[in-house]
Tab-separated table of C-alpha atoms in Angstrom:
chain	number	residue	atom	x	y	z
A	330	MET	CA	-0.536	-15.395	-8.507
A	331	LEU	CA	-0.907	-13.742	-11.963
A	332	TRP	CA	-0.067	-16.738	-14.208
A	333	ALA	CA	-2.376	-18.640	-16.589
A	334	LYS	CA	-2.093	-21.308	-19.159
A	335	LYS	CA	0.121	-20.173	-22.151
A	336	SER	CA	-2.719	-20.308	-24.724
A	337	ARG	CA	-6.385	-21.112	-24.826
A	338	ASN	CA	-5.482	-24.324	-26.561
A	339	GLU	CA	-3.309	-25.531	-23.754
A	340	VAL	CA	-4.592	-28.116	-21.349
A	341	LEU	CA	-3.426	-28.031	-17.800
A	342	THR	CA	-3.691	-31.065	-15.458
A	343	ARG	CA	-2.887	-31.071	-11.705
A	344	ARG	CA	0.375	-32.223	-10.590
A	345	LEU	CA	0.127	-34.341	-7.509
A	346	GLY	CA	2.186	-33.161	-4.507
A	347	ALA	CA	2.324	-29.537	-5.485
A	348	PRO	CA	-0.154	-26.616	-4.547
A	349	SER	CA	-2.626	-25.422	-6.952
A	350	TRP	CA	-1.850	-21.775	-6.471
A	351	THR	CA	1.531	-22.077	-8.214
A	352	TRP	CA	2.296	-22.873	-11.735
A	353	MET	CA	4.400	-25.735	-10.379
A	354	GLY	CA	1.182	-27.467	-9.326
A	355	TRP	CA	0.176	-27.984	-12.942
A	356	GLU	CA	1.298	-29.985	-15.994
A	357	GLY	CA	1.367	-27.938	-19.021
A	358	ALA	CA	2.742	-24.612	-20.384
A	359	THR	CA	1.914	-21.461	-18.392
A	360	SER	CA	2.906	-17.749	-18.519
A	361	TYR	CA	2.499	-14.560	-16.651
A	362	LEU	CA	0.061	-12.047	-17.562
A	363	GLY	CA	1.232	-9.823	-20.398
A	364	THR	CA	0.637	-6.494	-18.622
A	365	SER	CA	2.415	-3.231	-18.514
A	366	TYR	CA	2.677	-3.102	-14.848
A	367	PHE	CA	3.738	-6.683	-14.129
A	368	THR	CA	7.189	-5.894	-15.600
A	369	ASP	CA	7.849	-3.822	-12.444
A	370	GLU	CA	7.144	-6.096	-9.388
A	371	ILE	CA	7.532	-3.219	-6.953
A	372	ASP	CA	4.902	-1.079	-8.709
A	373	TRP	CA	2.426	-4.056	-8.757
A	374	LEU	CA	2.968	-4.857	-5.068
A	375	THR	CA	2.938	-1.093	-4.003
A	376	ASN	CA	-0.032	0.048	-6.020
A	377	ARG	CA	-2.059	-2.925	-7.217
A	378	THR	CA	-2.738	-5.368	-4.389
A	379	TRP	CA	-3.988	-4.905	-0.797
A	380	VAL	CA	-3.310	-8.593	0.002
A	381	ASP	CA	-0.722	-9.606	2.781
A	382	TRP	CA	0.428	-13.141	2.013
A	383	TYR	CA	1.360	-15.623	4.523
A	384	ILE	CA	2.910	-19.038	3.741
A	385	VAL	CA	3.451	-22.166	5.882
A	386	ASP	CA	6.975	-23.301	5.362
A	387	GLY	CA	8.638	-26.676	5.587
A	388	SER	CA	8.805	-26.509	9.406
A	389	ASP	CA	5.090	-25.641	9.758
A	390	ASN	CA	5.868	-22.059	10.596
A	391	LEU	CA	3.383	-19.292	9.356
A	392	ILE	CA	5.546	-16.574	7.851
A	393	CYS	CA	4.466	-13.413	6.227
A	394	VAL	CA	5.823	-13.234	2.730
A	395	TRP	CA	6.577	-9.550	2.985
A	396	ASP	CA	7.260	-7.631	6.215
A	397	SER	CA	7.785	-3.828	6.427
A	398	THR	CA	10.341	-3.988	9.081
A	399	ARG	CA	12.341	-7.042	7.730
A	400	ASP	CA	12.092	-6.292	3.961
A	401	THR	CA	13.668	-2.837	3.730
A	402	ILE	CA	16.734	-1.565	2.182
A	403	ILE	CA	18.735	1.472	3.252
A	404	ASP	CA	19.942	3.988	0.780
A	405	ASN	CA	23.180	5.154	2.128
A	406	ARG	CA	24.016	7.458	-0.652
A	407	SER	CA	24.191	11.224	0.028
A	408	SER	CA	22.468	13.791	-2.129
A	409	GLU	CA	25.580	14.006	-4.271
A	410	GLY	CA	25.549	10.320	-4.902
A	411	ASN	CA	28.385	9.467	-2.638
A	412	LEU	CA	28.401	6.298	-0.539
A	413	ASN	CA	29.072	8.148	2.634
A	414	LEU	CA	26.762	6.858	5.337
A	415	GLN	CA	24.083	9.512	6.330
A	416	ASP	CA	23.605	10.500	9.943
A	417	LYS	CA	20.133	9.217	9.866
A	418	PRO	CA	19.606	6.819	6.961
A	419	GLN	CA	15.992	6.604	5.786
A	420	PRO	CA	14.460	3.217	4.947
A	421	ILE	CA	13.323	2.696	1.459
A	422	TRP	CA	10.443	0.511	1.297
A	423	ARG	CA	10.762	-2.323	-1.288
A	424	TYR	CA	7.006	-2.524	-1.771
A	425	GLY	CA	3.772	-2.495	-0.061
A	426	HIS	CA	4.406	0.684	1.879
A	427	CYS	CA	1.190	2.318	2.973
A	428	SER	CA	1.010	6.152	2.765
A	429	GLU	CA	-1.387	8.920	1.918
A	430	GLU	CA	0.151	9.079	-1.524
A	431	ASN	CA	-0.422	5.389	-2.044
A	432	LEU	CA	-4.155	5.123	-1.896
A	433	PHE	CA	-4.300	1.562	-3.243
A	434	GLY	CA	-1.398	0.199	-1.178
A	435	ARG	CA	-1.568	-2.649	1.302
A	436	LYS	CA	-3.685	-2.326	4.472
A	437	THR	CA	-5.791	0.371	2.749
A	438	VAL	CA	-9.334	0.075	1.627
A	439	LEU	CA	-10.338	-2.046	-1.358
A	440	TRP	CA	-12.319	0.123	-3.607
A	441	PRO	CA	-15.468	0.235	-3.450
A	442	ILE	CA	-15.527	-1.613	-0.084
A	443	GLN	CA	-15.259	0.977	2.762
A	444	GLU	CA	-14.234	-1.403	5.508
A	445	LYS	CA	-10.547	-2.289	5.895
A	446	PRO	CA	-9.639	-5.937	5.661
A	447	PRO	CA	-9.476	-7.919	9.031
A	448	THR	CA	-6.279	-9.172	10.258
A	449	LEU	CA	-5.422	-12.813	9.365
A	450	ASN	CA	-6.364	-15.246	12.159
A	451	SER	CA	-3.361	-17.372	12.300
A	452	SER	CA	-5.007	-19.920	14.595
A	453	ARG	CA	-7.370	-20.814	11.789
A	454	VAL	CA	-4.539	-21.644	9.324
A	455	PRO	CA	-3.767	-25.338	9.155
A	456	ARG	CA	-0.182	-26.219	9.372
A	457	GLY	CA	1.088	-28.235	6.561
A	458	PHE	CA	3.563	-27.281	3.750
A	459	PRO	CA	2.983	-25.316	1.491
A	460	TYR	CA	-0.354	-23.554	2.211
A	461	LEU	CA	-0.835	-19.995	1.343
A	462	ALA	CA	-3.031	-17.910	3.556
A	463	PHE	CA	-4.455	-14.449	3.023
A	464	VAL	CA	-7.543	-12.032	3.549
A	465	THR	CA	-9.436	-10.704	0.549
A	466	THR	CA	-12.871	-10.270	-0.784
A	467	HIS	CA	-14.933	-13.241	-1.580
A	468	SER	CA	-18.244	-13.474	-3.744
A	469	ARG	CA	-20.176	-15.627	-5.915
A	470	PHE	CA	-20.853	-15.064	-9.724
A	471	ASN	CA	-22.204	-17.097	-12.509
A	472	ALA	CA	-19.963	-18.640	-15.114
A	473	ARG	CA	-20.989	-19.561	-18.523
A	474	VAL	CA	-19.169	-21.236	-21.549
A	475	VAL	CA	-19.850	-19.128	-24.614
A	476	TYR	CA	-17.643	-20.660	-27.090
A	477	LEU	CA	-15.950	-24.068	-27.717
A	478	GLN	CA	-13.805	-25.135	-30.479
A	479	GLN	CA	-14.183	-28.636	-32.046
A	480	ASN	CA	-11.014	-29.836	-30.576
A	481	ILE	CA	-12.572	-29.167	-27.072
A	482	THR	CA	-9.468	-27.497	-25.793
A	483	THR	CA	-10.295	-23.925	-26.502
A	484	THR	CA	-13.115	-22.440	-24.378
A	485	TYR	CA	-14.244	-18.941	-23.747
A	486	ILE	CA	-16.078	-18.390	-20.449
A	487	ASP	CA	-17.978	-15.240	-19.309
A	488	ILE	CA	-18.416	-14.166	-15.760
A	489	CYS	CA	-21.953	-12.957	-15.409
A	490	ASP	CA	-23.590	-10.885	-12.692
A	491	LYS	CA	-26.844	-11.638	-10.898
A	492	ASP	CA	-28.878	-10.422	-13.891
A	493	GLY	CA	-27.006	-12.534	-16.365
A	494	LEU	CA	-25.054	-9.598	-17.880
A	495	VAL	CA	-21.362	-10.195	-18.680
A	496	CYS	CA	-19.093	-8.491	-16.238
A	497	GLY	CA	-15.903	-10.369	-16.649
A	498	THR	CA	-14.075	-13.129	-18.442
A	499	LEU	CA	-12.035	-16.183	-17.460
A	500	ARG	CA	-8.621	-16.982	-18.847
A	501	ASP	CA	-8.634	-20.407	-17.307
A	502	TYR	CA	-11.155	-22.685	-15.854
A	503	TYR	CA	-10.256	-26.284	-14.953
A	504	LEU	CA	-13.452	-27.753	-13.445
A	505	SER	CA	-14.754	-30.676	-15.535
A	506	ASP	CA	-18.354	-29.877	-14.909
A	507	MET	CA	-18.322	-26.978	-17.493
A	508	THR	CA	-17.275	-28.246	-20.968
A	509	SER	CA	-19.840	-26.814	-23.425
A	510	PRO	CA	-22.262	-23.872	-24.025
A	511	ASP	CA	-25.134	-26.272	-23.300
A	512	ASP	CA	-24.134	-26.506	-19.627
A	513	GLY	CA	-25.742	-23.234	-18.819
A	514	MET	CA	-24.814	-21.182	-15.966
A	515	LYS	CA	-22.723	-22.383	-12.848
A	516	SER	CA	-22.218	-20.486	-9.657
A	517	VAL	CA	-18.498	-20.044	-8.805
A	518	GLU	CA	-16.623	-18.617	-5.979
A	519	ILE	CA	-14.353	-15.613	-6.884
A	520	ILE	CA	-11.732	-13.887	-4.960
A	521	THR	CA	-10.185	-10.559	-5.871
A	522	ILE	CA	-6.234	-10.503	-6.027
A	523	SER	CA	-5.405	-7.062	-7.354
A	524	TYR	CA	-6.214	-4.180	-9.601
A	525	ALA	CA	-5.914	-5.194	-13.233
A	526	ASP	CA	-3.827	-3.215	-15.823
A	527	GLU	CA	-5.146	0.122	-17.021
A	528	GLY	CA	-4.905	-1.251	-20.607
A	529	LEU	CA	-7.716	-3.841	-20.055
A	530	THR	CA	-10.265	-2.240	-22.304
A	531	HIS	CA	-10.454	-4.673	-25.203
A	532	PHE	CA	-13.129	-6.593	-23.518
A	533	PHE	CA	-14.955	-4.188	-21.197
A	534	THR	CA	-15.427	-1.389	-23.609
A	535	ALA	CA	-17.395	-3.473	-25.799
A	536	GLY	CA	-20.992	-4.843	-25.751
A	537	LYS	CA	-24.329	-3.092	-25.537
A	538	ASN	CA	-25.337	-4.574	-22.260
A	539	ILE	CA	-22.158	-3.532	-20.431
A	540	LYS	CA	-22.437	0.020	-21.786
A	541	GLU	CA	-26.165	0.292	-20.669
A	542	ILE	CA	-25.475	-1.059	-17.208
A	543	TYR	CA	-21.903	0.032	-16.369
A	544	GLY	CA	-21.597	3.166	-18.650
A	545	GLU	CA	-18.954	4.196	-21.287
A	546	PHE	CA	-15.258	3.797	-20.611
A	547	LYS	CA	-12.899	6.315	-21.761
A	548	ILE	CA	-9.809	5.051	-23.571
A	549	GLU	CA	-7.540	7.940	-22.812
A	550	PRO	CA	-6.393	8.182	-20.012
A	551	LEU	CA	-6.907	4.460	-19.450
A	552	PRO	CA	-8.818	3.911	-16.225
A	553	ILE	CA	-8.425	1.091	-13.521
A	554	ILE	CA	-11.606	-0.633	-14.479
A	555	ALA	CA	-11.154	-4.367	-13.418
A	556	PHE	CA	-9.787	-6.717	-10.775
A	557	ASN	CA	-7.519	-9.689	-11.311
A	558	VAL	CA	-9.517	-12.488	-9.871
A	559	LEU	CA	-9.200	-16.211	-9.111
A	560	VAL	CA	-11.824	-18.923	-9.201
A	561	ILE	CA	-11.629	-21.277	-6.171
A	562	ALA	CA	-13.216	-24.370	-5.043
A	563	PRO	CA	-13.144	-26.393	-1.762
A	564	HIS	CA	-10.565	-29.071	-1.521
A	565	THR	CA	-12.390	-32.348	-2.014
A	566	GLN	CA	-10.424	-34.099	0.721
A	567	LYS	CA	-9.254	-31.276	2.997
A	568	PRO	CA	-11.924	-29.302	4.828
A	569	GLY	CA	-11.313	-25.552	5.009
A	570	ILE	CA	-8.693	-25.616	2.185
A	571	TYR	CA	-9.440	-24.137	-1.326
A	572	GLU	CA	-7.771	-24.874	-4.633
A	573	ARG	CA	-7.288	-22.536	-7.550
A	574	VAL	CA	-9.334	-23.575	-10.506
A	575	GLY	CA	-9.188	-20.521	-12.625
A	576	SER	CA	-8.185	-16.994	-13.126
A	577	GLY	CA	-9.575	-13.941	-15.007
A	578	PHE	CA	-10.783	-10.401	-14.898
A	579	LEU	CA	-13.878	-8.882	-13.125
A	580	LEU	CA	-15.228	-5.429	-13.891
A	581	LYS	CA	-14.643	-3.253	-10.824
A	582	ASP	CA	-17.989	-1.713	-10.856
A	583	SER	CA	-19.687	-5.207	-10.801
A	584	LEU	CA	-18.136	-6.334	-7.444
A	585	PHE	CA	-21.602	-5.688	-5.690
A	586	ARG	CA	-23.518	-7.271	-8.552
A	587	GLY	CA	-22.742	-11.056	-7.880
A	588	LEU	CA	-25.027	-13.558	-6.552
A	589	GLU	CA	-24.190	-12.390	-2.999
A	590	PRO	CA	-22.515	-9.284	-1.658
A	591	PRO	CA	-18.668	-9.427	-1.378
A	592	ILE	CA	-17.321	-10.170	2.140
A	593	TRP	CA	-13.769	-10.079	3.577
A	594	LYS	CA	-12.754	-13.652	3.964
A	595	GLN	CA	-9.765	-15.576	5.134
A	596	ILE	CA	-8.551	-17.926	2.346
A	597	VAL	CA	-6.212	-20.859	2.679
A	598	LEU	CA	-5.038	-22.135	-0.811
A	599	GLY	CA	-3.556	-25.698	-1.031
């Protein structure tokens, strides 16, 4: 999920027949986020996201992308490093293992929301390859174009809270109804995906309004201060299905400062 267009000058267009949530659904150059933790998939899936992903396969079966029973490996080495089988081999979780030491792991609370996410209602997931279904928080914020180059391909878009204060930024945004700073604010639907990299301070530590409302951020040690988020929009021809139309970062402390309170919601991306 953590991909974006390769540069702000890149233009992405939808590729027919492929889903919006994958880079394969777009024509144009894309790249994964250049973050320190993304180089370690296990760390990201263990400590950074609370989402359980389900996909509808080619036979219209709903399958959990990761299952704690199915997706384990057994370490058969002894303490001396030999390959002798242990009497009681202990499973080593590849990722997503929930424990007291892993406070931000799957099936735990999403800070600062106290309630645990509900279980996915499989009966509400339409069959049809290749849908991606999951449960996460959903809210509405304002988006505003703040800068546009003359070639019209490079845009800088702010995510703003209910008071109009900047609380995030969009790396991508593909809706055609926002093309210039003169378009004003537009309400967008935002879902949280995971905790962003600790090093994401270049944007959120600057700005008088941000410091007055959300406080100062210490650079060392780097705190977890933001979420990786997606902007979604209802599919124009498929009721109940959403499409990914953008990605970005949202200040963690602004989660309750949107146009409406965040709620747990089941999302189906096509």
